[in-house]
C-alpha positions as a LaTeX table, in Angstrom:
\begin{tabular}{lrrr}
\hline
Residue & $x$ (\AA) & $y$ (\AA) & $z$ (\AA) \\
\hline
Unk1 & 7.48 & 4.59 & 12.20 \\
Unk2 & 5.04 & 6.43 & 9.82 \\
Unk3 & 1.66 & 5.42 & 9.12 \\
Unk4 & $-0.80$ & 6.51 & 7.09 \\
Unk5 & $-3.86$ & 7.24 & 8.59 \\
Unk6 & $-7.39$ & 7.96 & 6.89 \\
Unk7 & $-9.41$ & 10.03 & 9.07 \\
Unk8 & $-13.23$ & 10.02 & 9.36 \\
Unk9 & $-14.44$ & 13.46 & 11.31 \\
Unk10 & $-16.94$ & 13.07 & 14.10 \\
Unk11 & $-18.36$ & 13.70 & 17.26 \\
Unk12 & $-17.05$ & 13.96 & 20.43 \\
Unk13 & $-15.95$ & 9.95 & 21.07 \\
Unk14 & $-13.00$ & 9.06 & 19.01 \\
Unk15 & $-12.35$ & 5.49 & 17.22 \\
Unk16 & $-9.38$ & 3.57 & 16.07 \\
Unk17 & $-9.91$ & 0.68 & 12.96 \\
Unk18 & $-7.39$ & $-2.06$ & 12.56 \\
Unk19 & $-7.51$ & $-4.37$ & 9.20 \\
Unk20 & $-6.33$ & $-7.50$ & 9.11 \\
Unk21 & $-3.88$ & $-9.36$ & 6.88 \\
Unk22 & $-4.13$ & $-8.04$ & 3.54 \\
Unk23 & $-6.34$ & $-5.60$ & 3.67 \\
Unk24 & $-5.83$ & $-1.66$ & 4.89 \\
Unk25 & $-7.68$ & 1.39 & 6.08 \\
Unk26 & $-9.78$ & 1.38 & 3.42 \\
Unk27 & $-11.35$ & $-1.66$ & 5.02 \\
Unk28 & $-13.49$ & 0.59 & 7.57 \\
Unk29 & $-14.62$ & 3.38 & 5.47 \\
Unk30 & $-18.11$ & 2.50 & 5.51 \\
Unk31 & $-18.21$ & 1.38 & 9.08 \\
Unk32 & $-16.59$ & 4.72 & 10.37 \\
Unk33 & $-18.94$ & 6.74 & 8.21 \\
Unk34 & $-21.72$ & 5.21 & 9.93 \\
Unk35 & $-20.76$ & 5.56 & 13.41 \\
Unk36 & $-19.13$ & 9.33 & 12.76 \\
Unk37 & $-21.94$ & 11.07 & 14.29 \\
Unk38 & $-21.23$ & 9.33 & 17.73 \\
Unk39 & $-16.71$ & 8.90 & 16.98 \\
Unk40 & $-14.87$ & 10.47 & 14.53 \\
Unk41 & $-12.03$ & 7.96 & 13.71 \\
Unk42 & $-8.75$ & 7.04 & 12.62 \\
Unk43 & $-8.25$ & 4.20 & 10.76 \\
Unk44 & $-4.34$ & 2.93 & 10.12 \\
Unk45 & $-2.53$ & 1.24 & 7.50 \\
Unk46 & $-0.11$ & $-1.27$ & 9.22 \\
Unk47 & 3.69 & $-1.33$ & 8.18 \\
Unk48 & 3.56 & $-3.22$ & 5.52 \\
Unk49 & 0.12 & $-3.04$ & 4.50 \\
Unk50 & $-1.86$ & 0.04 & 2.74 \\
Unk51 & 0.55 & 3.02 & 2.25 \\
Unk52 & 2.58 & 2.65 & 4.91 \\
Unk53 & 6.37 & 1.60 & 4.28 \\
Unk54 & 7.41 & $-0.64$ & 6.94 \\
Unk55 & 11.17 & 0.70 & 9.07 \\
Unk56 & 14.07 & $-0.98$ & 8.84 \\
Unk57 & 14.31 & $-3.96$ & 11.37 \\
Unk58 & 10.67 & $-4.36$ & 11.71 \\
Unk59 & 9.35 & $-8.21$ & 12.64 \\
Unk60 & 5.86 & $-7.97$ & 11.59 \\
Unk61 & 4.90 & $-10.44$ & 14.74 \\
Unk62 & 1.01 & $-9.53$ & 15.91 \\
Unk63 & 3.27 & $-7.95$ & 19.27 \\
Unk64 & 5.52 & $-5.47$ & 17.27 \\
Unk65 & 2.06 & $-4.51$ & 15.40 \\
Unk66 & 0.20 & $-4.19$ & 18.72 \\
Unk67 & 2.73 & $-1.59$ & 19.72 \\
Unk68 & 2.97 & 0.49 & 16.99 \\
Unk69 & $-1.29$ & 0.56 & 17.11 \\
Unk70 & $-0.63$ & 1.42 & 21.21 \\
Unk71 & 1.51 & 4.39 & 19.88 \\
Unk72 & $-1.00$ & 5.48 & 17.67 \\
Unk73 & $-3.48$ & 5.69 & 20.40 \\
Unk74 & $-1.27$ & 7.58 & 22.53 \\
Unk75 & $-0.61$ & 10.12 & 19.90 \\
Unk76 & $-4.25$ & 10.91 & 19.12 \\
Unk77 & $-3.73$ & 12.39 & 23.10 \\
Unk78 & $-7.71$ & 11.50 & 23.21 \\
Unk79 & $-8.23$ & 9.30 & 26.32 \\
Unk80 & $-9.32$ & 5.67 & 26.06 \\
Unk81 & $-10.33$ & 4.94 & 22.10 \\
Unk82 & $-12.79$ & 2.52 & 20.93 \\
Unk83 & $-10.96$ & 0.06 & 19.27 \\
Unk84 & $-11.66$ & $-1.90$ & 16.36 \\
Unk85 & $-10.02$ & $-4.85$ & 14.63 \\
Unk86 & $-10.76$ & $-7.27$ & 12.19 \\
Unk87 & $-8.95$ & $-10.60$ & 11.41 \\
Unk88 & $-4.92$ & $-9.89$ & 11.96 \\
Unk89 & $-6.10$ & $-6.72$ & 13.29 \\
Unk90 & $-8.01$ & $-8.34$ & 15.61 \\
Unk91 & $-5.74$ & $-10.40$ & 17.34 \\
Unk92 & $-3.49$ & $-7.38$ & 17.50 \\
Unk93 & $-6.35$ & $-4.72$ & 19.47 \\
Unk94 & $-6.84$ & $-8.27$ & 21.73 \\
Unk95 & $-3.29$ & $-7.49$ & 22.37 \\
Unk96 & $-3.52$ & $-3.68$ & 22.89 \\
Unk97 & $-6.21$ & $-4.17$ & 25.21 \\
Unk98 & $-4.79$ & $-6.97$ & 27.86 \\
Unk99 & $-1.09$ & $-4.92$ & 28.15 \\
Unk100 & $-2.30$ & $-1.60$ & 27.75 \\
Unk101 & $-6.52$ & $-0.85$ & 29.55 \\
Unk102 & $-6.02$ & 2.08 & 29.93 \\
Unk103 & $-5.72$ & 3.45 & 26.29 \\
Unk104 & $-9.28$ & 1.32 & 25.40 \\
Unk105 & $-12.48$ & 2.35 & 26.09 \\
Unk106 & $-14.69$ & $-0.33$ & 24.21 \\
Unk107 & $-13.45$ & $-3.44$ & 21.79 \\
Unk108 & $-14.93$ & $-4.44$ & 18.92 \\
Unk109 & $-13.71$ & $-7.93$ & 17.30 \\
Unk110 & $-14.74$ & $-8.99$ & 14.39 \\
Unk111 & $-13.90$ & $-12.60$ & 12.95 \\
Unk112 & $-10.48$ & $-11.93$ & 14.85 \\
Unk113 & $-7.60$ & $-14.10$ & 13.68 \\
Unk114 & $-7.71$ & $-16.63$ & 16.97 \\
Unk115 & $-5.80$ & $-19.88$ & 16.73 \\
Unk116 & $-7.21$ & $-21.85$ & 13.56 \\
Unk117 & $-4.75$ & $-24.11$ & 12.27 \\
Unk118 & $-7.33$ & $-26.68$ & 10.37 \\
Unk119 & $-5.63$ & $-27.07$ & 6.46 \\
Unk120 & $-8.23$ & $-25.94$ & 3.99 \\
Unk121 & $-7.73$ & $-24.85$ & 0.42 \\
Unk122 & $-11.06$ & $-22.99$ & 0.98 \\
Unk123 & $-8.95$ & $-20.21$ & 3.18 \\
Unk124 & $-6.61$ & $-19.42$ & 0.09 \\
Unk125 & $-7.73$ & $-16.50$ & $-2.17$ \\
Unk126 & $-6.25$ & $-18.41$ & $-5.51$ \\
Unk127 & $-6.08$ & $-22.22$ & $-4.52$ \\
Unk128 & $-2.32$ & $-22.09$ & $-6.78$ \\
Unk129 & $-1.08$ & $-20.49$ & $-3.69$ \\
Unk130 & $-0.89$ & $-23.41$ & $-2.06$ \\
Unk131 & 1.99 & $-24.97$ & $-4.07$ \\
Unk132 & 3.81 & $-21.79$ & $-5.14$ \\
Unk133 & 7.04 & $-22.99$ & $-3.04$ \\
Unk134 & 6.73 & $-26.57$ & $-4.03$ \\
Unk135 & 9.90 & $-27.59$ & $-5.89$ \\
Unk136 & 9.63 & $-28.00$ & $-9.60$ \\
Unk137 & 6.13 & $-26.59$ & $-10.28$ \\
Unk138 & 6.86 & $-23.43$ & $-7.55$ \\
Unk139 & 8.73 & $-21.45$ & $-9.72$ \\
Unk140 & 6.20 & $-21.56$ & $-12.46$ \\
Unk141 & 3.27 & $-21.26$ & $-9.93$ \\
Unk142 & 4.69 & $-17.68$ & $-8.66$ \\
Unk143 & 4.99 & $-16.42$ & $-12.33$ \\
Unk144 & 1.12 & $-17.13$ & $-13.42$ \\
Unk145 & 0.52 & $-15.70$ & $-9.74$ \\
Unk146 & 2.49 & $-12.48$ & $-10.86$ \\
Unk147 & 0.99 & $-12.07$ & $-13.92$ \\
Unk148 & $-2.68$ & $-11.21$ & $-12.23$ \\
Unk149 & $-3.89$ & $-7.71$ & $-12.98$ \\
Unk150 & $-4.69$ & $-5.71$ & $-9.79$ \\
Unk151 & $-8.63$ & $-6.33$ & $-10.69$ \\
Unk152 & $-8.29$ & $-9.94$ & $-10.33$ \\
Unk153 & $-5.98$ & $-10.23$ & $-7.19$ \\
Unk154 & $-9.06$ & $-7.33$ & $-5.87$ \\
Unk155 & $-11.40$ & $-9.79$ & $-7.28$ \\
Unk156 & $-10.24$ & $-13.02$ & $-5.78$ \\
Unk157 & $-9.65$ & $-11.18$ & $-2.32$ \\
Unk158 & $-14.02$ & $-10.40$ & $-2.22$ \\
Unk159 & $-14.62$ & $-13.81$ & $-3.41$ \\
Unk160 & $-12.82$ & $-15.33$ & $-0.66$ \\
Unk161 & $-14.10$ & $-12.57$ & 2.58 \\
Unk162 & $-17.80$ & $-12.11$ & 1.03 \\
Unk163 & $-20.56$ & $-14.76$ & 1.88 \\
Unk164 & $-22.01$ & $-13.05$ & $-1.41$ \\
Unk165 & $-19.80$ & $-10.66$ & $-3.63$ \\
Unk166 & $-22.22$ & $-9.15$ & $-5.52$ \\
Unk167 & $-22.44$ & $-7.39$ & $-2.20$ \\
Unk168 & $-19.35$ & $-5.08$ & $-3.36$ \\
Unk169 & $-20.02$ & $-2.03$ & $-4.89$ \\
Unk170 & $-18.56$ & $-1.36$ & $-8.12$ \\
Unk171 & $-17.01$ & 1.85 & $-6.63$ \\
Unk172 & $-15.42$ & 0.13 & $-3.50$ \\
Unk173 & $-13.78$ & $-2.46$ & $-6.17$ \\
Unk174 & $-12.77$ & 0.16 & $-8.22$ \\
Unk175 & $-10.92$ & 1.66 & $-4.76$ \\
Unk176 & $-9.21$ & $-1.92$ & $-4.11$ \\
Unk177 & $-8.15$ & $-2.02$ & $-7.59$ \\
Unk178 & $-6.30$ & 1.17 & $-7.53$ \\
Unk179 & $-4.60$ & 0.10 & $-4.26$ \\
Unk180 & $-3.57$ & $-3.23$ & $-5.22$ \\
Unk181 & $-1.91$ & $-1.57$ & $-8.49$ \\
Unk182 & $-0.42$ & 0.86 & $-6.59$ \\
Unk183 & 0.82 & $-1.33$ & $-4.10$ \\
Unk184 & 2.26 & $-3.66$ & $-7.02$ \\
Unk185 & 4.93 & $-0.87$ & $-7.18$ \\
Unk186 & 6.05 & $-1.29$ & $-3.36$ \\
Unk187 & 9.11 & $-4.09$ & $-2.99$ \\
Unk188 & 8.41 & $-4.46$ & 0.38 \\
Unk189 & 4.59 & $-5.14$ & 0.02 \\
Unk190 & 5.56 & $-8.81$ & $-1.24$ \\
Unk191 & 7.91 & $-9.41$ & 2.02 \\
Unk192 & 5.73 & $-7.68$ & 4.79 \\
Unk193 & 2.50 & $-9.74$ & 3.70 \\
Unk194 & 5.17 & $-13.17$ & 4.24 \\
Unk195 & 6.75 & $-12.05$ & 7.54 \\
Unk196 & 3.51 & $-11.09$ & 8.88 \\
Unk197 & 1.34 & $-14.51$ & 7.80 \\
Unk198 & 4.59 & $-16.31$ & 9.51 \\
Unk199 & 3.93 & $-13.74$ & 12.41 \\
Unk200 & 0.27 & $-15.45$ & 12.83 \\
Unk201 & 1.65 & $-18.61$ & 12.84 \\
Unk202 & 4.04 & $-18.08$ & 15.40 \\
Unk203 & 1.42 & $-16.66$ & 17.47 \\
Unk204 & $-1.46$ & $-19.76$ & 17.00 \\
Unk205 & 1.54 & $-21.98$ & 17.55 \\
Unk206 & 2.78 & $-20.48$ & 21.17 \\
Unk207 & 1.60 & $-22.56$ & 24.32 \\
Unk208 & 1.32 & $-20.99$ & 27.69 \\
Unk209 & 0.52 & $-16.91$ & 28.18 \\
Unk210 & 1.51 & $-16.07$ & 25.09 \\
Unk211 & $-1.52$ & $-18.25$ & 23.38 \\
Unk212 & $-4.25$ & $-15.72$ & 22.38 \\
Unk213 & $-6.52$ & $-18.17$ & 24.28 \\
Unk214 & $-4.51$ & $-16.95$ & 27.46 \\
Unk215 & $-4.32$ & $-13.40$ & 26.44 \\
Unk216 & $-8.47$ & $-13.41$ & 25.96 \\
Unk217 & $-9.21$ & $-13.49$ & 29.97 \\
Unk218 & $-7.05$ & $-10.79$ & 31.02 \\
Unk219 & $-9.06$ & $-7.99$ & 28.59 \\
Unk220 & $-11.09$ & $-5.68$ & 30.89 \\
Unk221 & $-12.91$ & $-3.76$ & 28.51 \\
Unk222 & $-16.31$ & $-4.43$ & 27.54 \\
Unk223 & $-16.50$ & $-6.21$ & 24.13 \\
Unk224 & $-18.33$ & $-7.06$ & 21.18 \\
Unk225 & $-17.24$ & $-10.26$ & 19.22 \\
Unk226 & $-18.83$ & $-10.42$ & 15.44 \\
Unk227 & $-18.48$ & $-13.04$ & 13.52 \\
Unk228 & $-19.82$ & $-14.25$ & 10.08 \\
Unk229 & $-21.59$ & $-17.34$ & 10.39 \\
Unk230 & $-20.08$ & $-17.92$ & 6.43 \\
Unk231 & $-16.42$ & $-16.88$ & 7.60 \\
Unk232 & $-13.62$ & $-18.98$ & 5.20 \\
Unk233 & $-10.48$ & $-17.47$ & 6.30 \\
Unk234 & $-11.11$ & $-18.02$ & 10.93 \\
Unk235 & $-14.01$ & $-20.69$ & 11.08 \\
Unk236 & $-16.81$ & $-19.03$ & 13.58 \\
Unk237 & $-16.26$ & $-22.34$ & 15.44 \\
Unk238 & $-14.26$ & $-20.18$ & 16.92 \\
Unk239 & $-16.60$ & $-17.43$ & 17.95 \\
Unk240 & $-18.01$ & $-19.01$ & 21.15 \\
Unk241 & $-14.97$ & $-20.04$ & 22.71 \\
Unk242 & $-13.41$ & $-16.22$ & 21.85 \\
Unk243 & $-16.57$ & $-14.44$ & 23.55 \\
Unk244 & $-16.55$ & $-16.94$ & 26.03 \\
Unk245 & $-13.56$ & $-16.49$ & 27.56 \\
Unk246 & $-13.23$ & $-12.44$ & 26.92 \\
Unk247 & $-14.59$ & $-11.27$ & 30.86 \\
Unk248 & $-17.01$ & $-8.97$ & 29.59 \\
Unk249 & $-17.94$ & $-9.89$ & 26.15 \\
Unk250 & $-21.33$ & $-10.46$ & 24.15 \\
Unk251 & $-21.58$ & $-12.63$ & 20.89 \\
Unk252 & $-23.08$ & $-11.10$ & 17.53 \\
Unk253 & $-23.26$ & $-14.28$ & 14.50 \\
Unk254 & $-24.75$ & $-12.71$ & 11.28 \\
Unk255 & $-25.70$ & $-15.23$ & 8.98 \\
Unk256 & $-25.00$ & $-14.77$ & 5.24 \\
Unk257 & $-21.97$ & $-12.98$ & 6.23 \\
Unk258 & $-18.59$ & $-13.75$ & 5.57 \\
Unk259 & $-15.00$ & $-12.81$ & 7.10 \\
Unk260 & $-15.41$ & $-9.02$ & 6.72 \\
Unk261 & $-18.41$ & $-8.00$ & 8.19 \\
Unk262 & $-17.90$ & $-4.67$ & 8.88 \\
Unk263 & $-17.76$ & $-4.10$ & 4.65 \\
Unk264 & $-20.67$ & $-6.72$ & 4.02 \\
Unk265 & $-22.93$ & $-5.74$ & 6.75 \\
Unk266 & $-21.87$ & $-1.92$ & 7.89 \\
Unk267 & $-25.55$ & $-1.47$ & 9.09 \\
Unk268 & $-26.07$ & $-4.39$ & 11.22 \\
Unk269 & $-22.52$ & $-4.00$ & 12.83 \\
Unk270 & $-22.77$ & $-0.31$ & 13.59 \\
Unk271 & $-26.41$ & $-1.00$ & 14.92 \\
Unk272 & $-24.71$ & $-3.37$ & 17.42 \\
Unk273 & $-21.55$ & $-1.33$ & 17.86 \\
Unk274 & $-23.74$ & 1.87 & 19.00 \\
Unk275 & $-25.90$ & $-0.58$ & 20.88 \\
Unk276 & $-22.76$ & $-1.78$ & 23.34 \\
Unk277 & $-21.97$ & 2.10 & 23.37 \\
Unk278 & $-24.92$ & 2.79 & 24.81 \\
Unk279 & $-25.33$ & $-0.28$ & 27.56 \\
Unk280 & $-22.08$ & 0.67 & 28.55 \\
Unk281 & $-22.93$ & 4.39 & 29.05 \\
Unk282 & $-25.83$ & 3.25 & 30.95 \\
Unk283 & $-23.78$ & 0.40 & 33.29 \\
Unk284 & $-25.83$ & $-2.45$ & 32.27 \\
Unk285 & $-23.01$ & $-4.10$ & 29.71 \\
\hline
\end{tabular}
């Protein structure tokens, strides 16, 4: 499998960024600038997702992802990693962190995709997505769908993970932009963002050890869970119980903050990302 990777040089700890469903390296560029001088980082573009072109026979389940992400790690040949993942991304590093300890040195969760099956319209970027396989009206549904510019589909995207929008930069939407029209070009975009949304719902629906709710006790590494206290897309009802039960986790809930925070709040999260960093340097995490 290839991925592509954006790098962030840095000092002498190294980091790994995971984006969740839809989204792609990009995602973490202001977060890993901020917290360079302490990691430099690598931050991947799951198959699928991004740049990188899914191989043949890939599932897209949150396990096949985790292990592609653990390969990553091991290829950096860098020790244990801080690791970083947000929404999808984060229930895949919850992953990488209970079957493989040894390749994680710190986690950082933020609003990670835990089991949240409550129906709400307010979770859809474009509320017509919600009957675009109806019969009758589906067919039409996916061709007004289709026939948004790559601004618009950026557009709708910030609307639905910002608390407040206006918090985007021009520049950054200008960046999304340019990838969604790029990615307009890939046929297996389309597919991988399907088989991997089906992937999450496999997941939230298993019962037993394979429940993320299982998987959240055996993680030994210390953790920091952030959540936006505005978060559409994985309420931050969920936030207690998913700090709660991780062994040796602490609970960050920014208010005015939505489902990305490390893009609408870099500051605040790297000031509590450098903050675990340092209590767990010292022992007193």
């Amino acid at each position: 499998m290839k991925l592509h990777i954006r790098r962030t040089p840095g000092g002498p700890e190294t980091a790994v960024y995971v984006h969740g469903l839809g989204g792609s390296s990009t995602n973490w560029t202001d977060l890993a600038a901020l917290l360079a001088p302490q990691a430099g980082g690598t931050a991947v573009d799951l198959p699928g997702f991004g740049y990188s072109e899914p191989a043949a026979g890939f599932d897209f389940s949150l396990d096949s992802h985790a292990e592609i992400v653990a390969s990553h790690i091991e290829s950096l040949d860098a020790g244990p990693v801080h690791l970083f993942g947000n929404s999808m991304g984060g229930a895949v590093v919850l992953l990488v962190a209970a079957r493989r300890p040894e390749l994680v040195k710190t986690l950082t969760l933020i609003s990670p995709a835990m089991p949240d099956l409550r129906p709400s319209m307010r979770r859809l970027s474009d509320p017509r997505m919600a009957f675009a396989y109806l019969p009758l009206i589906g067919p039409r549904v996916r061709r007004q769908l289709a026939a948004l510019g790559p601004r618009e589909r950026a557009m709708q995207v910030i609307k639905l993970c910002f608390a407040d929008p206006s918090r985007f930069a021009e520049s950054r939407l200008n960046e999304l932009e340019e990838e969604h029209s790029a990615r307009a070009a890939f046929e297996w975009a389309a597919p991988a963002l399907a088989r991997s949304t089906f992937g999450i719902f496999r997941t939230w629906s298993a019962r037993g050890p394979a429940s993320l709710w299982a998987v959240a006790p055996t993680v030994d590494a210390p953790t920091l869970v952030v959540w936006g206290q505005h978060d559409r897309v994985i309420s931050v009802r969920r936030a207690e119980r998913t700090a709660r039960l991780l062994p040796h986790a602490r609970l960050l809930v920014l208010p005015r903050t939505g489902h990305v925070a490390q893009m609408e709040r870099p500051n605040v999260v790297a000031k509590a990302v450098l903050g675990m960093w340092e209590s767990v340097e010292s022992g007193t995490w």
